[in-house]
Amino acid sequence: MQWHTILTRQSQPKEEKLWTSFIADGTFTGSIQNGTIEGTWQADGKDRTVNINFTKTPSSTSYNKEFIEALNNAIFYQGDSNVLLLAPEGKKTYIQFAHNKQD
């Protein structure tokens, strides 16, 4: 299932669109600034926890670092067929993905 996110920082008004496909076999792929990402993921539906591990990341930019850290720090998830929210411990922030309806 392919999910898209838009990451906007106050210091950079231009929106950057990223995409990530979380595949049922427990892998994911995606596209971010300057390259692609790959890795594995696991989710527990009972307690809504998630574990995301990267096996491939592109060269580091401040933008990539922010996105990768948000995924690395995610341990809880919430969502439905339209939206996926990934949150770190404390659940005070989150990264939001919207499902690509064309898939």
Backbone atoms as SQL, in Angstrom:
CREATE TABLE atoms (id INTEGER PRIMARY KEY, chain TEXT, resi INTEGER, resn TEXT, atom TEXT, x REAL, y REAL, z REAL);
INSERT INTO atoms VALUES
  (1, 'A', 1, 'MET', 'N', 0.845, -1.154, 0.000),
  (2, 'A', 1, 'MET', 'CA', 0.000, 0.000, 0.000),
  (3, 'A', 1, 'MET', 'C', 0.897, 1.225, 0.000),
  (4, 'A', 2, 'GLN', 'N', 0.682, 2.127, -0.918),
  (5, 'A', 2, 'GLN', 'CA', 1.550, 3.303, -1.007),
  (6, 'A', 2, 'GLN', 'C', 0.945, 4.471, -0.238),
  (7, 'A', 3, 'TRP', 'N', 1.793, 5.112, 0.563),
  (8, 'A', 3, 'TRP', 'CA', 1.381, 6.249, 1.380),
  (9, 'A', 3, 'TRP', 'C', 2.241, 7.438, 1.010),
  (10, 'A', 4, 'HIS', 'N', 1.644, 8.615, 1.006),
  (11, 'A', 4, 'HIS', 'CA', 2.356, 9.852, 0.708),
  (12, 'A', 4, 'HIS', 'C', 2.331, 10.737, 1.938),
  (13, 'A', 5, 'THR', 'N', 3.365, 11.514, 2.123),
  (14, 'A', 5, 'THR', 'CA', 3.385, 12.503, 3.183),
  (15, 'A', 5, 'THR', 'C', 3.956, 13.794, 2.641),
  (16, 'A', 6, 'ILE', 'N', 3.586, 14.884, 3.249),
  (17, 'A', 6, 'ILE', 'CA', 4.149, 16.184, 2.917),
  (18, 'A', 6, 'ILE', 'C', 4.786, 16.714, 4.190),
  (19, 'A', 7, 'LEU', 'N', 6.041, 17.016, 4.122),
  (20, 'A', 7, 'LEU', 'CA', 6.780, 17.525, 5.271),
  (21, 'A', 7, 'LEU', 'C', 7.096, 18.988, 5.008),
  (22, 'A', 8, 'THR', 'N', 6.555, 19.862, 5.831),
  (23, 'A', 8, 'THR', 'CA', 6.771, 21.294, 5.665),
  (24, 'A', 8, 'THR', 'C', 7.387, 21.850, 6.932),
  (25, 'A', 9, 'ARG', 'N', 8.465, 22.574, 6.785),
  (26, 'A', 9, 'ARG', 'CA', 9.095, 23.240, 7.918),
  (27, 'A', 9, 'ARG', 'C', 8.858, 24.734, 7.787),
  (28, 'A', 10, 'GLN', 'N', 8.725, 25.409, 8.901),
  (29, 'A', 10, 'GLN', 'CA', 8.485, 26.851, 8.863),
  (30, 'A', 10, 'GLN', 'C', 9.609, 27.593, 8.155),
  (31, 'A', 11, 'SER', 'N', 10.812, 27.107, 8.272),
  (32, 'A', 11, 'SER', 'CA', 11.947, 27.782, 7.647),
  (33, 'A', 11, 'SER', 'C', 12.018, 27.511, 6.146),
  (34, 'A', 12, 'GLN', 'N', 11.228, 26.572, 5.676),
  (35, 'A', 12, 'GLN', 'CA', 11.245, 26.220, 4.261),
  (36, 'A', 12, 'GLN', 'C', 9.805, 26.080, 3.780),
  (37, 'A', 13, 'PRO', 'N', 9.217, 27.147, 3.222),
  (38, 'A', 13, 'PRO', 'CA', 7.810, 27.101, 2.849),
  (39, 'A', 13, 'PRO', 'C', 7.489, 26.140, 1.706),
  (40, 'A', 14, 'LYS', 'N', 8.462, 25.758, 0.907),
  (41, 'A', 14, 'LYS', 'CA', 8.210, 24.827, -0.185),
  (42, 'A', 14, 'LYS', 'C', 7.912, 23.440, 0.381),
  (43, 'A', 15, 'GLU', 'N', 6.809, 22.860, -0.055),
  (44, 'A', 15, 'GLU', 'CA', 6.455, 21.520, 0.410),
  (45, 'A', 15, 'GLU', 'C', 7.247, 20.480, -0.370),
  (46, 'A', 16, 'GLU', 'N', 7.724, 19.486, 0.324),
  (47, 'A', 16, 'GLU', 'CA', 8.423, 18.371, -0.296),
  (48, 'A', 16, 'GLU', 'C', 7.541, 17.142, -0.168),
  (49, 'A', 17, 'LYS', 'N', 7.234, 16.510, -1.284),
  (50, 'A', 17, 'LYS', 'CA', 6.396, 15.314, -1.237),
  (51, 'A', 17, 'LYS', 'C', 7.284, 14.074, -1.231),
  (52, 'A', 18, 'LEU', 'N', 6.970, 13.202, -0.332),
  (53, 'A', 18, 'LEU', 'CA', 7.686, 11.953, -0.157),
  (54, 'A', 18, 'LEU', 'C', 6.688, 10.825, -0.329),
  (55, 'A', 19, 'TRP', 'N', 7.158, 9.646, -0.673),
  (56, 'A', 19, 'TRP', 'CA', 6.249, 8.508, -0.661),
  (57, 'A', 19, 'TRP', 'C', 6.947, 7.306, -0.064),
  (58, 'A', 20, 'THR', 'N', 6.145, 6.462, 0.535),
  (59, 'A', 20, 'THR', 'CA', 6.625, 5.228, 1.145),
  (60, 'A', 20, 'THR', 'C', 5.583, 4.154, 0.919),
  (61, 'A', 21, 'SER', 'N', 6.010, 2.989, 0.478),
  (62, 'A', 21, 'SER', 'CA', 5.118, 1.845, 0.325),
  (63, 'A', 21, 'SER', 'C', 5.435, 0.832, 1.410),
  (64, 'A', 22, 'PHE', 'N', 4.466, 0.604, 2.290),
  (65, 'A', 22, 'PHE', 'CA', 4.587, -0.437, 3.309),
  (66, 'A', 22, 'PHE', 'C', 3.968, -1.697, 2.733),
  (67, 'A', 23, 'ILE', 'N', 4.772, -2.717, 2.495),
  (68, 'A', 23, 'ILE', 'CA', 4.340, -3.932, 1.801),
  (69, 'A', 23, 'ILE', 'C', 3.987, -4.993, 2.840),
  (70, 'A', 24, 'ALA', 'N', 2.987, -5.805, 2.520),
  (71, 'A', 24, 'ALA', 'CA', 2.469, -6.814, 3.460),
  (72, 'A', 24, 'ALA', 'C', 3.536, -7.799, 3.922),
  (73, 'A', 25, 'ASP', 'N', 4.615, -7.969, 3.160),
  (74, 'A', 25, 'ASP', 'CA', 5.660, -8.927, 3.559),
  (75, 'A', 25, 'ASP', 'C', 6.591, -8.363, 4.635),
  (76, 'A', 26, 'GLY', 'N', 6.307, -7.139, 5.122),
  (77, 'A', 26, 'GLY', 'CA', 7.117, -6.554, 6.181),
  (78, 'A', 26, 'GLY', 'C', 8.276, -5.709, 5.692),
  (79, 'A', 27, 'THR', 'N', 8.287, -5.359, 4.415),
  (80, 'A', 27, 'THR', 'CA', 9.312, -4.479, 3.881),
  (81, 'A', 27, 'THR', 'C', 8.676, -3.153, 3.477),
  (82, 'A', 28, 'PHE', 'N', 9.512, -2.151, 3.245),
  (83, 'A', 28, 'PHE', 'CA', 9.021, -0.896, 2.706),
  (84, 'A', 28, 'PHE', 'C', 10.051, -0.302, 1.764),
  (85, 'A', 29, 'THR', 'N', 9.590, 0.498, 0.835),
  (86, 'A', 29, 'THR', 'CA', 10.440, 1.263, -0.059),
  (87, 'A', 29, 'THR', 'C', 9.868, 2.669, -0.120),
  (88, 'A', 30, 'GLY', 'N', 10.676, 3.606, -0.539),
  (89, 'A', 30, 'GLY', 'CA', 10.176, 4.964, -0.654),
  (90, 'A', 30, 'GLY', 'C', 11.132, 5.875, -1.375),
  (91, 'A', 31, 'SER', 'N', 10.670, 7.084, -1.591),
  (92, 'A', 31, 'SER', 'CA', 11.462, 8.099, -2.264),
  (93, 'A', 31, 'SER', 'C', 11.479, 9.353, -1.398),
  (94, 'A', 32, 'ILE', 'N', 12.683, 9.854, -1.144),
  (95, 'A', 32, 'ILE', 'CA', 12.848, 11.107, -0.415),
  (96, 'A', 32, 'ILE', 'C', 13.862, 11.947, -1.172),
  (97, 'A', 33, 'GLN', 'N', 14.172, 13.096, -0.639),
  (98, 'A', 33, 'GLN', 'CA', 15.101, 13.999, -1.296),
  (99, 'A', 33, 'GLN', 'C', 16.435, 13.298, -1.562),
  (100, 'A', 34, 'ASN', 'N', 16.923, 13.364, -2.760),
  (101, 'A', 34, 'ASN', 'CA', 18.217, 12.802, -3.177),
  (102, 'A', 34, 'ASN', 'C', 18.277, 11.284, -3.251),
  (103, 'A', 35, 'GLY', 'N', 17.156, 10.579, -3.237),
  (104, 'A', 35, 'GLY', 'CA', 17.269, 9.134, -3.367),
  (105, 'A', 35, 'GLY', 'C', 16.107, 8.343, -2.822),
  (106, 'A', 36, 'THR', 'N', 16.400, 7.089, -2.523),
  (107, 'A', 36, 'THR', 'CA', 15.367, 6.156, -2.082),
  (108, 'A', 36, 'THR', 'C', 15.697, 5.593, -0.705),
  (109, 'A', 37, 'ILE', 'N', 14.668, 5.057, -0.074),
  (110, 'A', 37, 'ILE', 'CA', 14.824, 4.381, 1.214),
  (111, 'A', 37, 'ILE', 'C', 14.266, 2.973, 1.089),
  (112, 'A', 38, 'GLU', 'N', 14.792, 2.080, 1.901),
  (113, 'A', 38, 'GLU', 'CA', 14.311, 0.704, 1.976),
  (114, 'A', 38, 'GLU', 'C', 14.476, 0.233, 3.400),
  (115, 'A', 39, 'GLY', 'N', 13.676, -0.750, 3.773),
  (116, 'A', 39, 'GLY', 'CA', 13.822, -1.302, 5.104),
  (117, 'A', 39, 'GLY', 'C', 12.748, -2.302, 5.427),
  (118, 'A', 40, 'THR', 'N', 12.613, -2.572, 6.728),
  (119, 'A', 40, 'THR', 'CA', 11.625, -3.531, 7.213),
  (120, 'A', 40, 'THR', 'C', 10.750, -2.854, 8.262),
  (121, 'A', 41, 'TRP', 'N', 9.562, -3.406, 8.445),
  (122, 'A', 41, 'TRP', 'CA', 8.647, -2.880, 9.451),
  (123, 'A', 41, 'TRP', 'C', 7.848, -4.033, 10.052),
  (124, 'A', 42, 'GLN', 'N', 7.427, -3.839, 11.296),
  (125, 'A', 42, 'GLN', 'CA', 6.554, -4.774, 12.002),
  (126, 'A', 42, 'GLN', 'C', 5.539, -3.952, 12.769),
  (127, 'A', 43, 'ALA', 'N', 4.320, -4.442, 12.836),
  (128, 'A', 43, 'ALA', 'CA', 3.279, -3.757, 13.601),
  (129, 'A', 43, 'ALA', 'C', 2.523, -4.772, 14.441),
  (130, 'A', 44, 'ASP', 'N', 2.094, -4.343, 15.616),
  (131, 'A', 44, 'ASP', 'CA', 1.284, -5.161, 16.501),
  (132, 'A', 44, 'ASP', 'C', -0.075, -4.473, 16.643),
  (133, 'A', 45, 'GLY', 'N', -1.095, -5.067, 16.050),
  (134, 'A', 45, 'GLY', 'CA', -2.418, -4.465, 16.058),
  (135, 'A', 45, 'GLY', 'C', -3.068, -4.403, 17.423),
  (136, 'A', 46, 'LYS', 'N', -2.647, -5.281, 18.329),
  (137, 'A', 46, 'LYS', 'CA', -3.253, -5.295, 19.655),
  (138, 'A', 46, 'LYS', 'C', -2.893, -4.046, 20.462),
  (139, 'A', 47, 'ASP', 'N', -1.616, -3.693, 20.488),
  (140, 'A', 47, 'ASP', 'CA', -1.213, -2.505, 21.251),
  (141, 'A', 47, 'ASP', 'C', -0.817, -1.330, 20.354),
  (142, 'A', 48, 'ARG', 'N', -1.016, -1.489, 19.053),
  (143, 'A', 48, 'ARG', 'CA', -0.767, -0.436, 18.050),
  (144, 'A', 48, 'ARG', 'C', 0.668, 0.080, 18.065),
  (145, 'A', 49, 'THR', 'N', 1.612, -0.845, 18.248),
  (146, 'A', 49, 'THR', 'CA', 3.022, -0.467, 18.193),
  (147, 'A', 49, 'THR', 'C', 3.586, -0.798, 16.820),
  (148, 'A', 50, 'VAL', 'N', 4.642, -0.086, 16.461),
  (149, 'A', 50, 'VAL', 'CA', 5.291, -0.297, 15.175),
  (150, 'A', 50, 'VAL', 'C', 6.800, -0.208, 15.374),
  (151, 'A', 51, 'ASN', 'N', 7.532, -0.964, 14.566),
  (152, 'A', 51, 'ASN', 'CA', 8.992, -0.954, 14.588),
  (153, 'A', 51, 'ASN', 'C', 9.455, -0.814, 13.141),
  (154, 'A', 52, 'ILE', 'N', 10.226, 0.226, 12.845),
  (155, 'A', 52, 'ILE', 'CA', 10.699, 0.505, 11.490),
  (156, 'A', 52, 'ILE', 'C', 12.220, 0.520, 11.500),
  (157, 'A', 53, 'ASN', 'N', 12.825, -0.246, 10.584),
  (158, 'A', 53, 'ASN', 'CA', 14.287, -0.315, 10.470),
  (159, 'A', 53, 'ASN', 'C', 14.700, -0.064, 9.026),
  (160, 'A', 54, 'PHE', 'N', 15.688, 0.795, 8.838),
  (161, 'A', 54, 'PHE', 'CA', 16.172, 1.119, 7.503),
  (162, 'A', 54, 'PHE', 'C', 17.317, 0.200, 7.105),
  (163, 'A', 55, 'THR', 'N', 17.308, -0.228, 5.835),
  (164, 'A', 55, 'THR', 'CA', 18.431, -0.973, 5.274),
  (165, 'A', 55, 'THR', 'C', 19.133, -0.154, 4.198),
  (166, 'A', 56, 'LYS', 'N', 18.457, 0.918, 3.709),
  (167, 'A', 56, 'LYS', 'CA', 19.047, 1.792, 2.698),
  (168, 'A', 56, 'LYS', 'C', 18.507, 3.203, 2.887),
  (169, 'A', 57, 'THR', 'N', 19.418, 4.184, 2.910),
  (170, 'A', 57, 'THR', 'CA', 19.045, 5.594, 2.953),
  (171, 'A', 57, 'THR', 'C', 19.973, 6.359, 2.016),
  (172, 'A', 58, 'PRO', 'N', 19.506, 7.478, 1.450),
  (173, 'A', 58, 'PRO', 'CA', 20.372, 8.286, 0.579),
  (174, 'A', 58, 'PRO', 'C', 21.297, 9.170, 1.406),
  (175, 'A', 59, 'SER', 'N', 22.099, 9.950, 0.711),
  (176, 'A', 59, 'SER', 'CA', 22.990, 10.875, 1.408),
  (177, 'A', 59, 'SER', 'C', 22.170, 11.798, 2.299),
  (178, 'A', 60, 'SER', 'N', 22.769, 12.173, 3.394),
  (179, 'A', 60, 'SER', 'CA', 22.051, 12.939, 4.412),
  (180, 'A', 60, 'SER', 'C', 21.892, 14.404, 4.019),
  (181, 'A', 61, 'THR', 'N', 20.676, 14.881, 4.182),
  (182, 'A', 61, 'THR', 'CA', 20.382, 16.307, 4.119),
  (183, 'A', 61, 'THR', 'C', 19.572, 16.594, 5.378),
  (184, 'A', 62, 'SER', 'N', 19.436, 17.834, 5.742),
  (185, 'A', 62, 'SER', 'CA', 18.649, 18.130, 6.942),
  (186, 'A', 62, 'SER', 'C', 17.215, 17.661, 6.763),
  (187, 'A', 63, 'TYR', 'N', 16.708, 17.744, 5.549),
  (188, 'A', 63, 'TYR', 'CA', 15.349, 17.307, 5.242),
  (189, 'A', 63, 'TYR', 'C', 15.222, 15.790, 5.387),
  (190, 'A', 64, 'ASN', 'N', 16.161, 15.048, 4.775),
  (191, 'A', 64, 'ASN', 'CA', 16.151, 13.588, 4.895),
  (192, 'A', 64, 'ASN', 'C', 16.285, 13.160, 6.347),
  (193, 'A', 65, 'LYS', 'N', 17.181, 13.818, 7.063),
  (194, 'A', 65, 'LYS', 'CA', 17.418, 13.462, 8.460),
  (195, 'A', 65, 'LYS', 'C', 16.141, 13.595, 9.277),
  (196, 'A', 66, 'GLU', 'N', 15.410, 14.670, 9.066),
  (197, 'A', 66, 'GLU', 'CA', 14.161, 14.898, 9.795),
  (198, 'A', 66, 'GLU', 'C', 13.139, 13.790, 9.508),
  (199, 'A', 67, 'PHE', 'N', 12.996, 13.419, 8.252),
  (200, 'A', 67, 'PHE', 'CA', 12.050, 12.383, 7.858),
  (201, 'A', 67, 'PHE', 'C', 12.469, 11.012, 8.403),
  (202, 'A', 68, 'ILE', 'N', 13.741, 10.679, 8.224),
  (203, 'A', 68, 'ILE', 'CA', 14.245, 9.373, 8.686),
  (204, 'A', 68, 'ILE', 'C', 14.151, 9.271, 10.208),
  (205, 'A', 69, 'GLU', 'N', 14.488, 10.341, 10.919),
  (206, 'A', 69, 'GLU', 'CA', 14.364, 10.317, 12.379),
  (207, 'A', 69, 'GLU', 'C', 12.914, 10.135, 12.817),
  (208, 'A', 70, 'ALA', 'N', 11.981, 10.769, 12.113),
  (209, 'A', 70, 'ALA', 'CA', 10.568, 10.605, 12.463),
  (210, 'A', 70, 'ALA', 'C', 10.139, 9.150, 12.318),
  (211, 'A', 71, 'LEU', 'N', 10.597, 8.479, 11.275),
  (212, 'A', 71, 'LEU', 'CA', 10.251, 7.064, 11.096),
  (213, 'A', 71, 'LEU', 'C', 11.004, 6.185, 12.094),
  (214, 'A', 72, 'ASN', 'N', 12.280, 6.470, 12.312),
  (215, 'A', 72, 'ASN', 'CA', 13.063, 5.692, 13.277),
  (216, 'A', 72, 'ASN', 'C', 12.492, 5.786, 14.693),
  (217, 'A', 73, 'ASN', 'N', 11.989, 6.953, 15.057),
  (218, 'A', 73, 'ASN', 'CA', 11.474, 7.167, 16.403),
  (219, 'A', 73, 'ASN', 'C', 10.032, 6.729, 16.588),
  (220, 'A', 74, 'ALA', 'N', 9.360, 6.380, 15.508),
  (221, 'A', 74, 'ALA', 'CA', 7.955, 5.969, 15.602),
  (222, 'A', 74, 'ALA', 'C', 7.837, 4.632, 16.328),
  (223, 'A', 75, 'ILE', 'N', 6.982, 4.597, 17.340),
  (224, 'A', 75, 'ILE', 'CA', 6.719, 3.323, 18.019),
  (225, 'A', 75, 'ILE', 'C', 5.222, 3.051, 18.165),
  (226, 'A', 76, 'PHE', 'N', 4.389, 4.030, 17.846),
  (227, 'A', 76, 'PHE', 'CA', 2.937, 3.832, 17.887),
  (228, 'A', 76, 'PHE', 'C', 2.345, 4.217, 16.541),
  (229, 'A', 77, 'TYR', 'N', 1.244, 3.558, 16.178),
  (230, 'A', 77, 'TYR', 'CA', 0.559, 3.944, 14.948),
  (231, 'A', 77, 'TYR', 'C', -0.936, 4.025, 15.191),
  (232, 'A', 78, 'GLN', 'N', -1.590, 4.769, 14.327),
  (233, 'A', 78, 'GLN', 'CA', -3.044, 4.898, 14.339),
  (234, 'A', 78, 'GLN', 'C', -3.451, 5.224, 12.915),
  (235, 'A', 79, 'GLY', 'N', -4.619, 4.793, 12.514),
  (236, 'A', 79, 'GLY', 'CA', -5.064, 5.150, 11.180),
  (237, 'A', 79, 'GLY', 'C', -6.183, 4.275, 10.667),
  (238, 'A', 80, 'ASP', 'N', -6.491, 4.489, 9.408),
  (239, 'A', 80, 'ASP', 'CA', -7.516, 3.724, 8.712),
  (240, 'A', 80, 'ASP', 'C', -7.070, 3.582, 7.261),
  (241, 'A', 81, 'SER', 'N', -7.978, 3.306, 6.353),
  (242, 'A', 81, 'SER', 'CA', -7.592, 3.100, 4.959),
  (243, 'A', 81, 'SER', 'C', -7.207, 4.398, 4.252),
  (244, 'A', 82, 'ASN', 'N', -7.406, 5.543, 4.891),
  (245, 'A', 82, 'ASN', 'CA', -7.071, 6.827, 4.283),
  (246, 'A', 82, 'ASN', 'C', -5.836, 7.500, 4.870),
  (247, 'A', 83, 'VAL', 'N', -5.608, 7.339, 6.171),
  (248, 'A', 83, 'VAL', 'CA', -4.546, 8.067, 6.864),
  (249, 'A', 83, 'VAL', 'C', -3.782, 7.130, 7.799),
  (250, 'A', 84, 'LEU', 'N', -2.471, 7.301, 7.842),
  (251, 'A', 84, 'LEU', 'CA', -1.609, 6.568, 8.768),
  (252, 'A', 84, 'LEU', 'C', -0.822, 7.588, 9.571),
  (253, 'A', 85, 'LEU', 'N', -0.918, 7.518, 10.892),
  (254, 'A', 85, 'LEU', 'CA', -0.150, 8.382, 11.789),
  (255, 'A', 85, 'LEU', 'C', 0.874, 7.527, 12.512),
  (256, 'A', 86, 'LEU', 'N', 2.120, 7.978, 12.539),
  (257, 'A', 86, 'LEU', 'CA', 3.187, 7.301, 13.266),
  (258, 'A', 86, 'LEU', 'C', 3.709, 8.276, 14.309),
  (259, 'A', 87, 'ALA', 'N', 3.764, 7.831, 15.565),
  (260, 'A', 87, 'ALA', 'CA', 4.147, 8.724, 16.665),
  (261, 'A', 87, 'ALA', 'C', 5.269, 8.118, 17.504),
  (262, 'A', 88, 'PRO', 'N', 6.118, 8.985, 18.078),
  (263, 'A', 88, 'PRO', 'CA', 7.171, 8.517, 18.985),
  (264, 'A', 88, 'PRO', 'C', 6.622, 8.324, 20.394),
  (265, 'A', 89, 'GLU', 'N', 7.480, 7.903, 21.299),
  (266, 'A', 89, 'GLU', 'CA', 7.131, 7.792, 22.714),
  (267, 'A', 89, 'GLU', 'C', 6.590, 9.128, 23.192),
  (268, 'A', 90, 'GLY', 'N', 5.561, 9.118, 23.986),
  (269, 'A', 90, 'GLY', 'CA', 4.947, 10.347, 24.477),
  (270, 'A', 90, 'GLY', 'C', 3.821, 10.843, 23.591),
  (271, 'A', 91, 'LYS', 'N', 3.826, 10.451, 22.317),
  (272, 'A', 91, 'LYS', 'CA', 2.771, 10.783, 21.358),
  (273, 'A', 91, 'LYS', 'C', 2.482, 12.279, 21.259),
  (274, 'A', 92, 'LYS', 'N', 3.500, 13.118, 21.443),
  (275, 'A', 92, 'LYS', 'CA', 3.290, 14.561, 21.357),
  (276, 'A', 92, 'LYS', 'C', 3.466, 15.102, 19.945),
  (277, 'A', 93, 'THR', 'N', 4.114, 14.333, 19.082),
  (278, 'A', 93, 'THR', 'CA', 4.273, 14.683, 17.676),
  (279, 'A', 93, 'THR', 'C', 3.927, 13.453, 16.852),
  (280, 'A', 94, 'TYR', 'N', 3.764, 13.629, 15.567),
  (281, 'A', 94, 'TYR', 'CA', 3.529, 12.490, 14.689),
  (282, 'A', 94, 'TYR', 'C', 3.873, 12.869, 13.258),
  (283, 'A', 95, 'ILE', 'N', 4.060, 11.851, 12.444),
  (284, 'A', 95, 'ILE', 'CA', 4.198, 12.034, 11.009),
  (285, 'A', 95, 'ILE', 'C', 2.955, 11.414, 10.393),
  (286, 'A', 96, 'GLN', 'N', 2.366, 12.107, 9.444),
  (287, 'A', 96, 'GLN', 'CA', 1.104, 11.659, 8.859),
  (288, 'A', 96, 'GLN', 'C', 1.295, 11.305, 7.394),
  (289, 'A', 97, 'PHE', 'N', 0.743, 10.169, 7.000),
  (290, 'A', 97, 'PHE', 'CA', 0.747, 9.721, 5.620),
  (291, 'A', 97, 'PHE', 'C', -0.693, 9.649, 5.130),
  (292, 'A', 98, 'ALA', 'N', -0.911, 9.972, 3.870),
  (293, 'A', 98, 'ALA', 'CA', -2.217, 9.821, 3.245),
  (294, 'A', 98, 'ALA', 'C', -2.096, 8.726, 2.189),
  (295, 'A', 99, 'HIS', 'N', -3.090, 7.841, 2.121),
  (296, 'A', 99, 'HIS', 'CA', -3.063, 6.741, 1.177),
  (297, 'A', 99, 'HIS', 'C', -3.220, 7.256, -0.247),
  (298, 'A', 100, 'ASN', 'N', -2.423, 6.712, -1.142),
  (299, 'A', 100, 'ASN', 'CA', -2.520, 7.045, -2.562),
  (300, 'A', 100, 'ASN', 'C', -3.664, 6.227, -3.148),
  (301, 'A', 101, 'LYS', 'N', -4.753, 6.855, -3.482),
  (302, 'A', 101, 'LYS', 'CA', -5.961, 6.156, -3.953),
  (303, 'A', 101, 'LYS', 'C', -5.773, 5.451, -5.269),
  (304, 'A', 102, 'GLN', 'N', -4.714, 5.730, -6.019),
  (305, 'A', 102, 'GLN', 'CA', -4.498, 5.098, -7.312),
  (306, 'A', 102, 'GLN', 'C', -3.974, 3.687, -7.193),
  (307, 'A', 103, 'ASP', 'N', -3.503, 3.269, -6.000),
  (308, 'A', 103, 'ASP', 'CA', -2.953, 1.916, -5.815),
  (309, 'A', 103, 'ASP', 'C', -4.044, 0.943, -5.442);
